[in-house]
Amino acid sequence: MKKKFWILLGILISSILISACVGRYHISIVDIIEILKGNPKSTMDASVFYKIRLPRTFLVVLSGGALALAGTVYQMLFKNPLVSPDVLGVDKGCSVGAILAILYGGGSMAALSASSFLFGLLTVCLALLLSRFMRGNSIYSMVIAGIVIASLANSIIMLLKYTADPNRELPVIEYWLMGSFNNGNMKQLQTISPMIFAATFIIYLLRWKLKVLTMGDEEAKSLGISVGMLRAIAILCATMLVSAVVSVAGTISWIGLIIPHLVRVIGGEDFVENFSLSLLCGGIFLLIADILARTLFTAEIPIGILTSFIGAGFLVLFLCNKKFRSV
Amino acid sequence: MEICLKQVGVLLQKREILRDINLNLEKQQMTFLLGLNGAGKSTLIKAIMGLLPISAGNIYYNGRQLKDLSIKERARQIAYIPQNSELWIYEKVKDFILTGSTPYLKTFEIPKSEWKQRREEAMAEFQIEHLRDAYMDAISGGEKKLAYLARARVQDADWMILDEPTAALDYKRQHEFMNQLKRYSEKEKKGILLSVHDPNLALKYADYVVILDKKTVKACIDRRENDFENKLMEVLRQIYGDKLKLIEMKGFYSLDWREE
C-alpha cells in the first residue's frame, strides 16, 4: 500500500506542475522555476502564477480530495456503492442557495458562496430530521427522506429558474449548475481550506469507528459504538466537504460516486488503509478534468461536463469489469 | 460476571413480547435458551445485550444495572454473535476479526500490533488461518460462524451471547461448533448463552437450560441437579407435546419424536 501512495503522490505532483503551465496564458516549466526563484521572466508571469494558476490548482486538488472522501463516507454510511453524496440532497440544497444569491444577492460572490454552503447543510439537516420521524430501518428512511427533500429543493430550483431573467440571470444560473473553477482565486482557497481540513481531520480520527459501523447497527453497538451520534457526525462532516466545494465551484457530479470505486479497485476495500488514497485519487482526477477543461477547446468549458462524461464512462468500465466485486 | 434479570418485560411496537422474566445466569457455564418460534428468544437475547429497551424490571451485570453502564462497558462484558449478519460490503476475514478490539480502543485509536497478535491467536484457536484474506461474503456459513467466534475471542468478554448459531449449519458442523464453543468456554472460563431450536443440543451440551413459553420463563433446569434429563423432558413435553420421548441407552440420552 505504501508503494501505491507514493506513486499516486508522484502523479499528483506532476499533474500540479502541468496544471500550473497550461491555460490561456501559457507558462513553461522553466518559467515556473524562474518565478519560484524570485526571478520571473515578466511580472505578468509571476502575477498569473501566484494569483490565478497556483490558487486554482490547489483549489481543484483540495476539492477533488474532499468530494472523493465525502463520497467514500456516504457509501460506507449507506452501505451501498451506488450512493453519491447527493443522496441526502446536498447538491440540490446548495443549488437553491446559489440561485437565490444570483437572483437576490446583488452579484456578490461571497454571498453566493455563503448562501450555497448554508443551504446545502440546511437541506441535509432537514433530510436527517425527516428520517427520524419515519419508522423502520434507519438507512432506508434516510434514503426516502433524502429523495423527498431533494425533490422539494428541485421544485424550488425550477420555480426560481422560471422567474429568472432569461437574458441576464438564467445563463449565470445554468453555468453555475454545470460546475466550474473558472473563478478560482486565493480568497476562495483561504475560505474553504479550513473547513475542508477540519472535516477531513475529523473523518480521519473516526476512520476505525466508521469502518465498524458498516457491519450493521446491532453489531456496531455490541462492539461499543454509539451508532446514532457517529452517523450524524460523519454525515455532517461529509456534507460540509461537499458544500464547501460546491459553494465555490458549483455542482460537480460523479467524483463522489466514481473515485471511491476507483480507490477500491486500486487499493482494496479497507477504509482505514485507503484513506489517503481517496484524497489523492480525487485530487488527481479533478485536476486532470480541470486541465482538460482549460485546454480541450479554445474557450474554457465547465468542468461538470467533463466529470459527467468521464464519470459515466468509468462507471460502465467498473460494472463490466470482472475484477470488480459487485454488490 | 453474573447476569441477572428481575421482573423484566419487553414491549415491541406496543406489543408485549416478554413478561416477568426472572433469571440468574451464572458465569462460566453454557446456558441454552429453548422455546417455540415466537416465544421471545431473540427478544430476550437482545434485551440482555442492551440492544432493545426493556419496559419493566431491571437487568444486572455483576450487580450493576445495565442502564448505568456505558455502551463501551457493556461491549467489554458481552460479545454478541447474531443469527444473521447484516450484509456489508467488502470486508476481509482478518479485518473483521480485528474489530473485536473496538470496545477497548480509545476514541480515536486504531488497533496496533498487540491487537493483531491477539487476532492471530484467535484465528489459530478456531483453525481459520487459511481464511485470512478471504472475504466475509465469500465464505461458508460455518466458516462465518467461526470468524464470529474468533472475533468474540479478540473481544475477550466475560460472556458470549449467540442467537441461534446453529440454525444455518449442517449436522456435522452443528456438533463441531458446539464442541468448539464448549472447549472455548471451559478453557477461557467464559459464560455462554445461546438459543437453539434442537432440544437435543441442549440435552447434550448445556449446563443450564432456560425454557421460554407464553412470554415468560417456564422453567430453568440445572445439569447439576438430579435427574436432569428427565426433568428437561417433562418441561419440553409441555411445550412440544406428547410426541417427544426421552430415549436412554447405555447411559446416553437422546430426545426423539415418536408419532405412535
XYZ file of C-alpha atoms in Angstrom:
587
model
C 0.000 0.000 0.000
C 2.761 2.413 0.772
C 4.067 1.984 -2.748
C 0.709 2.979 -4.208
C 0.676 6.057 -2.024
C 3.994 7.308 -3.360
C 3.086 6.534 -6.947
C -0.131 8.490 -6.640
C 1.644 11.335 -4.895
C 4.065 11.454 -7.788
C 1.240 11.570 -10.268
C -0.398 14.333 -8.273
C 2.708 16.471 -8.204
C 3.193 16.025 -11.953
C -0.413 16.990 -12.533
C 0.031 20.073 -10.374
C 3.022 21.095 -12.474
C 1.115 20.570 -15.709
C -1.816 22.490 -14.310
C 0.421 25.372 -13.416
C 1.647 25.541 -17.010
C -1.445 25.222 -19.127
C -4.281 27.562 -19.772
C -4.994 30.603 -21.829
C -1.728 32.102 -20.706
C 0.997 29.570 -21.173
C 3.861 29.265 -18.688
C 6.593 26.723 -19.228
C 8.344 24.695 -16.534
C 11.479 26.747 -16.951
C 9.456 29.905 -16.441
C 7.998 28.450 -13.262
C 11.417 27.705 -11.851
C 12.414 31.287 -12.569
C 9.304 32.603 -10.900
C 9.910 30.482 -7.796
C 13.482 31.681 -7.648
C 12.143 35.191 -7.487
C 13.375 35.975 -10.972
C 10.325 35.946 -13.240
C 10.584 36.485 -16.968
C 7.907 39.114 -16.643
C 5.668 40.481 -13.952
C 2.745 39.067 -15.891
C 4.215 35.599 -15.454
C 4.505 35.920 -11.703
C 1.133 37.546 -11.426
C -0.679 34.825 -13.335
C 1.225 32.133 -11.481
C 0.645 33.340 -7.978
C -2.747 34.957 -8.305
C -4.519 32.613 -10.669
C -2.755 29.379 -11.507
C -1.498 28.280 -8.124
C -4.658 29.100 -6.157
C -6.820 27.500 -8.777
C -4.676 24.371 -8.936
C -4.707 23.886 -5.194
C -8.396 24.666 -5.047
C -9.065 21.940 -7.566
C -6.858 19.395 -5.795
C -8.479 20.150 -2.454
C -11.938 19.955 -3.972
C -11.240 16.668 -5.694
C -9.977 15.120 -2.486
C -12.890 16.498 -0.485
C -15.508 15.190 -2.903
C -13.852 11.794 -3.103
C -13.681 11.448 0.676
C -17.260 12.605 1.073
C -18.359 10.040 -1.493
C -16.484 7.274 0.301
C -18.029 8.200 3.648
C -21.524 8.368 2.209
C -21.113 4.995 0.531
C -19.969 3.478 3.786
C -22.777 5.008 5.821
C -25.404 3.839 3.387
C -23.608 0.543 2.801
C -24.181 0.928 -0.907
C -21.530 1.562 -3.565
C -24.038 3.274 -5.830
C -24.655 6.117 -3.419
C -23.357 9.596 -4.145
C -23.315 12.495 -1.698
C -26.430 13.830 -3.366
C -28.495 11.076 -1.753
C -29.489 13.440 1.051
C -29.906 16.361 -1.287
C -26.806 18.432 -0.594
C -26.246 19.319 -4.267
C -29.833 20.424 -4.712
C -29.743 22.383 -1.478
C -26.579 24.197 -2.473
C -28.171 24.995 -5.809
C -31.162 26.592 -4.124
C -28.848 28.767 -2.061
C -26.763 29.736 -5.064
C -29.728 30.593 -7.258
C -31.258 32.714 -4.510
C -27.978 34.590 -4.241
C -27.756 35.066 -8.005
C -31.277 36.441 -8.155
C -31.350 38.491 -4.975
C -27.771 38.681 -3.754
C -26.693 41.611 -5.825
C -23.942 39.841 -7.744
C -21.726 39.256 -4.719
C -19.510 36.168 -4.967
C -19.211 35.977 -1.216
C -22.985 35.960 -0.852
C -23.187 33.197 -3.433
C -20.688 31.010 -1.638
C -22.112 31.603 1.800
C -25.659 31.054 0.668
C -24.993 27.839 -1.207
C -22.906 26.439 1.651
C -25.556 27.151 4.258
C -28.426 25.887 2.176
C -26.528 22.701 1.458
C -26.079 21.973 5.153
C -29.645 23.006 5.907
C -31.024 20.616 3.314
C -29.174 17.649 4.742
C -30.236 18.565 8.263
C -33.841 18.666 7.088
C -33.480 15.274 5.454
C -31.988 13.800 8.629
C -34.741 15.305 10.781
C -37.373 13.935 8.472
C -35.809 10.485 8.554
C -36.037 10.439 12.347
C -39.778 10.739 12.188
C -40.075 7.859 9.811
C -40.398 4.346 11.079
C -38.321 1.442 10.016
C -34.749 0.810 9.029
C -32.572 3.841 9.542
C -30.745 3.679 6.205
C -33.946 3.177 4.307
C -35.657 6.131 5.959
C -32.637 8.334 5.289
C -32.785 7.498 1.594
C -36.515 8.170 1.393
C -36.175 11.410 3.340
C -33.347 12.420 1.028
C -35.480 11.789 -2.039
C -38.312 13.858 -0.567
C -36.183 16.817 0.458
C -34.150 16.787 -2.753
C -37.351 16.773 -4.729
C -38.687 19.725 -2.756
C -35.438 21.563 -3.370
C -35.649 20.706 -7.046
C -39.119 22.190 -7.342
C -37.832 25.380 -5.736
C -34.958 25.401 -8.216
C -37.357 25.054 -11.111
C -39.556 27.821 -9.755
C -36.627 30.154 -9.304
C -35.333 29.402 -12.790
C -38.763 30.147 -14.140
C -38.845 33.559 -12.512
C -35.289 34.384 -13.546
C -34.493 36.840 -16.302
C -33.691 34.671 -19.333
C -31.168 37.161 -20.672
C -29.138 38.071 -17.651
C -29.803 35.719 -14.770
C -30.666 32.373 -16.294
C -27.351 31.891 -18.122
C -25.485 32.649 -14.897
C -27.576 30.075 -13.075
C -27.111 27.421 -15.703
C -23.385 27.990 -15.897
C -23.100 27.714 -12.129
C -25.041 24.482 -12.117
C -22.612 22.940 -14.573
C -19.694 23.473 -12.223
C -16.512 25.346 -12.988
C -13.327 26.535 -11.332
C -13.157 29.483 -13.676
C -13.289 31.978 -10.861
C -10.886 30.100 -8.635
C -8.817 32.531 -6.610
C -6.840 32.821 -3.401
C -9.729 34.164 -1.365
C -11.858 31.135 -2.139
C -8.966 28.845 -1.300
C -8.470 30.583 2.018
C -12.145 30.409 2.864
C -12.822 26.769 2.210
C -9.469 25.248 3.168
C -10.069 25.406 6.918
C -13.452 23.756 6.543
C -12.135 21.022 4.302
C -9.161 20.376 6.559
C -11.322 20.307 9.676
C -13.907 17.935 8.225
C -11.215 15.684 6.734
C -9.377 15.577 10.035
C -12.480 14.600 11.968
C -13.273 11.831 9.499
C -9.663 10.694 9.739
C -9.895 10.449 13.514
C -13.101 8.454 13.252
C -11.966 6.158 10.452
C -11.860 2.976 12.513
C -15.267 3.532 14.077
C -16.776 4.281 10.666
C -15.419 1.001 9.418
C -17.037 -0.885 12.275
C -20.287 0.949 11.613
C -20.529 -0.668 8.189
C -21.082 -4.010 9.890
C -24.584 -3.010 10.835
C -26.084 -1.094 13.732
C -26.596 -4.032 16.090
C -23.126 -5.441 15.711
C -21.571 -1.999 15.935
C -23.484 -1.340 19.151
C -22.426 -4.688 20.522
C -18.851 -3.552 19.979
C -19.381 -0.348 21.900
C -20.068 2.186 19.142
C -22.631 4.946 19.668
C -24.213 4.433 16.329
C -26.562 7.419 16.086
C -24.001 10.009 17.074
C -21.263 8.617 14.865
C -23.554 8.549 11.875
C -24.698 12.128 12.479
C -21.143 13.443 12.825
C -19.966 11.570 9.749
C -22.840 12.821 7.608
C -22.284 16.347 8.834
C -18.575 16.270 8.006
C -19.076 14.676 4.607
C -21.784 17.213 3.824
C -19.511 20.053 4.886
C -16.907 18.769 2.465
C -19.353 18.755 -0.423
C -20.989 22.065 0.477
C -17.625 23.780 0.717
C -16.617 22.616 -2.756
C -19.979 23.352 -4.343
C -20.060 26.819 -2.808
C -17.000 27.851 -4.805
C -17.276 25.723 -7.900
C -20.904 24.896 -8.462
C -22.309 21.399 -8.607
C -19.686 18.929 -9.792
C -21.093 15.477 -10.080
C -19.664 11.972 -10.314
C -16.475 12.484 -8.334
C -18.173 11.380 -5.140
C -19.586 8.329 -6.884
C -16.662 7.163 -9.035
C -13.490 7.832 -7.083
C -14.407 5.514 -4.184
C -14.809 2.710 -6.716
C -11.518 3.523 -8.353
C -9.810 3.527 -4.975
C -11.304 0.173 -4.080
C -10.008 -1.327 -7.280
C -6.555 0.137 -6.759
C -6.117 -0.214 -3.056
C -8.538 -2.796 -1.766
C -11.562 -2.214 0.348
C -10.296 -1.199 3.742
C -11.358 2.358 4.523
C -8.670 2.793 7.144
C -5.894 1.884 4.733
C -7.406 3.682 1.782
C -7.945 6.997 3.468
C -5.066 8.844 1.846
C -5.594 7.082 -1.476
C -9.124 8.516 -1.695
C -7.848 12.039 -1.228
C -5.042 11.607 -3.759
C -7.161 9.963 -6.436
C -9.872 12.586 -6.063
C -7.363 15.368 -6.368
C -5.671 13.873 -9.406
C -8.901 13.080 -11.191
C -10.429 16.503 -10.740
C -7.179 18.209 -11.616
C -6.907 16.284 -14.871
C -10.510 17.182 -15.625
C -9.739 20.829 -14.918
C -6.656 20.753 -17.131
C -8.750 19.283 -19.932
C -11.467 21.865 -19.308
C -8.917 24.582 -19.914
C -7.163 23.025 -22.864
C -9.581 20.944 -24.921
C -11.129 23.890 -26.705
C -10.053 27.454 -27.167
C -12.621 28.621 -24.641
C -12.755 27.010 -21.228
C -15.699 24.688 -20.705
C -17.422 23.971 -17.380
C -15.700 21.116 -15.589
C -19.013 19.444 -14.778
C -19.350 18.473 -18.431
C -16.093 16.550 -18.276
C -16.689 14.901 -14.928
C -20.078 13.682 -16.086
C -18.697 12.357 -19.332
C -15.626 10.667 -17.901
C -17.525 9.569 -14.827
C -20.174 7.762 -16.810
C -17.505 6.043 -18.854
C -15.673 4.896 -15.774
C -18.836 3.543 -14.222
C -19.500 1.431 -17.313
C -15.951 0.106 -17.097
C -16.380 -0.803 -13.471
C -19.664 -2.545 -13.899
C -18.359 -4.606 -16.795
C -15.025 -5.427 -15.249
C -14.829 -8.949 -13.896
C -12.336 -7.949 -11.273
C -14.810 -5.546 -9.764
C -16.620 -7.182 -6.896
C -20.213 -6.230 -7.467
C -22.771 -5.812 -4.745
C -19.644 -11.947 35.762
C -23.221 -12.857 36.528
C -26.166 -11.728 34.503
C -29.338 -11.225 36.464
C -32.822 -10.377 35.254
C -35.508 -9.266 37.667
C -39.109 -8.995 36.510
C -38.054 -7.900 33.083
C -40.674 -7.095 30.476
C -40.166 -6.109 26.863
C -42.551 -4.331 24.539
C -42.023 -4.264 20.802
C -44.172 -1.751 18.970
C -46.597 -1.713 21.857
C -46.994 -5.482 21.865
C -45.904 -7.377 24.929
C -43.287 -9.915 23.924
C -41.806 -10.804 27.303
C -43.263 -10.558 30.753
C -41.936 -11.064 34.277
C -38.642 -12.641 33.290
C -36.540 -13.664 36.260
C -33.188 -15.244 35.530
C -29.869 -15.808 37.190
C -27.178 -16.743 34.731
C -24.002 -17.891 36.378
C -20.693 -17.275 34.779
C -18.552 -19.963 33.294
C -21.325 -22.208 32.195
C -23.200 -22.880 28.986
C -26.812 -21.770 29.193
C -29.179 -22.855 26.470
C -32.352 -20.969 25.660
C -35.164 -23.093 24.269
C -38.628 -22.260 23.103
C -41.030 -22.406 20.215
C -40.860 -19.948 17.325
C -42.011 -16.596 18.517
C -41.506 -17.444 22.179
C -39.252 -14.452 22.510
C -35.748 -15.964 22.474
C -34.223 -13.375 20.156
C -36.017 -10.605 22.001
C -34.682 -11.811 25.326
C -31.171 -12.020 23.948
C -31.310 -8.530 22.514
C -32.735 -7.170 25.755
C -29.884 -8.733 27.730
C -27.431 -7.208 25.260
C -28.996 -3.804 25.696
C -29.953 -3.681 22.015
C -33.637 -3.451 22.911
C -35.101 -1.261 25.644
C -36.935 -3.012 28.483
C -40.296 -1.752 29.614
C -40.231 -3.242 33.083
C -37.814 -4.653 35.601
C -34.031 -4.490 35.672
C -31.058 -6.236 34.181
C -27.860 -6.516 36.187
C -24.329 -7.269 35.081
C -22.455 -8.367 38.216
C -24.820 -6.365 40.346
C -24.606 -3.193 38.283
C -27.678 -2.085 36.395
C -27.370 -2.402 32.646
C -28.703 1.086 32.042
C -25.942 2.541 34.205
C -23.245 1.044 32.059
C -21.889 2.907 29.054
C -22.165 1.255 25.685
C -18.438 0.549 25.724
C -18.543 -1.032 29.158
C -21.313 -3.308 28.001
C -19.289 -4.276 24.954
C -16.404 -5.291 27.190
C -18.641 -7.582 29.195
C -20.606 -9.313 26.473
C -19.717 -10.397 22.959
C -22.633 -10.821 20.594
C -22.945 -13.267 17.745
C -26.105 -12.546 15.784
C -28.104 -15.038 13.830
C -27.802 -13.214 10.555
C -25.136 -10.722 9.780
C -26.348 -7.584 8.055
C -24.939 -7.604 4.599
C -21.982 -5.301 4.384
C -19.624 -4.780 1.545
C -16.013 -5.690 1.200
C -14.623 -6.980 4.470
C -11.779 -9.420 4.749
C -11.971 -12.064 7.441
C -8.839 -10.831 9.157
C -10.124 -7.249 9.269
C -13.458 -8.469 10.558
C -11.879 -10.392 13.412
C -9.731 -7.404 14.313
C -12.855 -5.327 15.007
C -13.252 -7.288 18.217
C -10.780 -4.825 19.680
C -13.142 -1.886 19.295
C -14.576 -1.766 22.845
C -11.095 -1.299 24.243
C -9.861 1.363 21.874
C -9.746 4.962 22.955
C -11.904 7.379 20.992
C -9.603 7.882 18.018
C -7.384 4.879 18.397
C -6.597 2.269 15.733
C -5.699 -1.295 16.745
C -1.971 -1.841 16.537
C 0.330 -4.833 16.648
C -0.732 -6.170 20.055
C -4.293 -6.496 18.824
C -3.112 -8.014 15.581
C -1.246 -10.568 17.647
C -4.423 -11.453 19.503
C -6.189 -11.759 16.200
C -3.601 -14.267 15.035
C -4.092 -16.294 18.203
C -7.845 -16.240 17.745
C -7.589 -17.434 14.155
C -5.261 -20.204 15.251
C -7.593 -21.320 18.033
C -10.504 -21.788 15.677
C -8.314 -23.021 12.858
C -9.282 -20.453 10.279
C -5.869 -19.019 9.473
C -6.305 -20.138 5.892
C -9.282 -17.782 5.571
C -7.254 -14.743 6.478
C -7.589 -12.891 3.175
C -10.923 -14.324 2.143
C -13.904 -12.031 2.049
C -16.664 -12.415 4.629
C -19.338 -12.714 1.967
C -17.429 -15.419 0.116
C -17.058 -17.978 2.893
C -19.498 -20.638 4.007
C -21.963 -20.257 6.861
C -19.926 -22.475 9.133
C -16.732 -20.579 8.407
C -18.527 -17.318 9.067
C -19.602 -18.527 12.492
C -16.013 -19.457 13.268
C -14.963 -15.975 12.243
C -17.514 -14.594 14.681
C -16.127 -16.841 17.395
C -12.641 -15.580 16.637
C -13.818 -12.015 16.854
C -15.508 -12.725 20.170
C -12.244 -14.177 21.397
C -10.410 -10.998 20.480
C -13.154 -9.105 22.276
C -12.421 -11.327 25.265
C -15.625 -10.512 27.094
C -16.794 -12.492 30.102
C -19.894 -13.575 28.244
C -20.711 -14.642 24.743
C -24.306 -14.453 23.622
C -25.293 -16.257 20.433
C -28.639 -16.059 18.684
C -29.388 -19.417 17.079
C -25.826 -20.049 15.988
C -26.533 -23.490 14.608
C -29.516 -22.510 12.505
C -27.649 -22.499 9.217
C -25.089 -25.193 9.957
C -25.132 -28.733 8.684
C -25.421 -31.602 11.135
C -21.701 -32.223 11.436
C -20.843 -28.554 11.786
C -23.516 -28.090 14.437
C -21.798 -30.534 16.717
C -18.310 -29.380 15.826
C -19.412 -25.845 16.599
C -20.887 -26.875 19.944
C -17.688 -28.650 20.877
C -15.595 -25.647 19.856
C -17.814 -23.448 21.971
C -17.668 -25.737 24.959
C -13.893 -26.020 24.745
C -13.535 -22.268 24.499
C -15.892 -21.712 27.399
C -14.035 -24.127 29.646
C -10.563 -23.041 28.649
C -11.105 -19.294 28.878
C -13.709 -19.507 31.646
C -16.374 -17.613 29.775
C -20.143 -17.697 30.220
C -22.134 -18.635 27.173
C -25.794 -18.018 26.453
C -27.249 -19.329 23.249
C -30.640 -20.040 21.796
C -31.268 -23.196 19.816
C -34.163 -24.964 18.241
C -32.958 -28.502 18.613
C -33.562 -29.692 22.195
C -31.043 -32.473 21.711
C -28.259 -29.929 21.557
C -29.378 -28.609 24.911
C -29.638 -32.100 26.293
C -26.119 -32.880 25.178
C -24.168 -29.690 25.796
C -25.989 -27.468 28.264
C -25.039 -26.825 31.858
C -28.232 -24.850 32.353
C -31.398 -24.757 30.264
C -33.938 -21.936 30.214
C -37.258 -22.685 28.574
C -39.367 -19.785 27.346
C -43.075 -20.187 26.822
C -46.064 -17.847 26.699
C -43.956 -14.725 27.070
C -42.240 -15.810 30.241
C -39.784 -18.303 31.686
C -41.435 -21.650 32.017
C -38.614 -23.432 33.769
C -34.864 -23.452 34.396
C -33.123 -26.807 34.640
C -29.638 -27.243 36.031
C -27.492 -30.210 34.997
C -26.057 -30.443 38.461
C -29.473 -31.332 39.847
C -30.571 -34.940 39.984
C -32.332 -36.384 37.021
C -31.540 -33.513 34.654
C -32.574 -35.416 31.565
C -35.999 -36.447 32.776
C -36.779 -33.062 34.248
C -35.843 -31.482 30.936
C -38.045 -33.875 29.045
C -41.018 -33.205 31.294
C -40.846 -29.482 30.688
C -40.207 -29.859 26.997
C -43.192 -32.139 26.578
C -45.342 -29.370 27.921
C -44.366 -27.122 25.073
C -43.540 -29.567 22.293
C -46.335 -32.058 23.055
C -46.599 -35.721 23.927
C -44.792 -36.920 20.849
C -41.483 -36.040 22.456
C -39.842 -39.023 24.112
C -36.627 -39.484 26.012
C -34.503 -42.426 24.992
C -31.778 -43.822 27.172
C -29.200 -46.288 26.015
C -26.149 -47.328 27.976
C -26.131 -44.102 29.910
C -26.560 -41.880 26.852
C -29.685 -39.846 26.442
C -31.429 -38.566 23.369
C -34.754 -36.931 22.629
C -36.875 -38.374 19.879
C -40.117 -37.504 18.166
C -42.386 -40.530 18.031
C -45.645 -40.460 16.151
C -47.145 -43.614 17.605
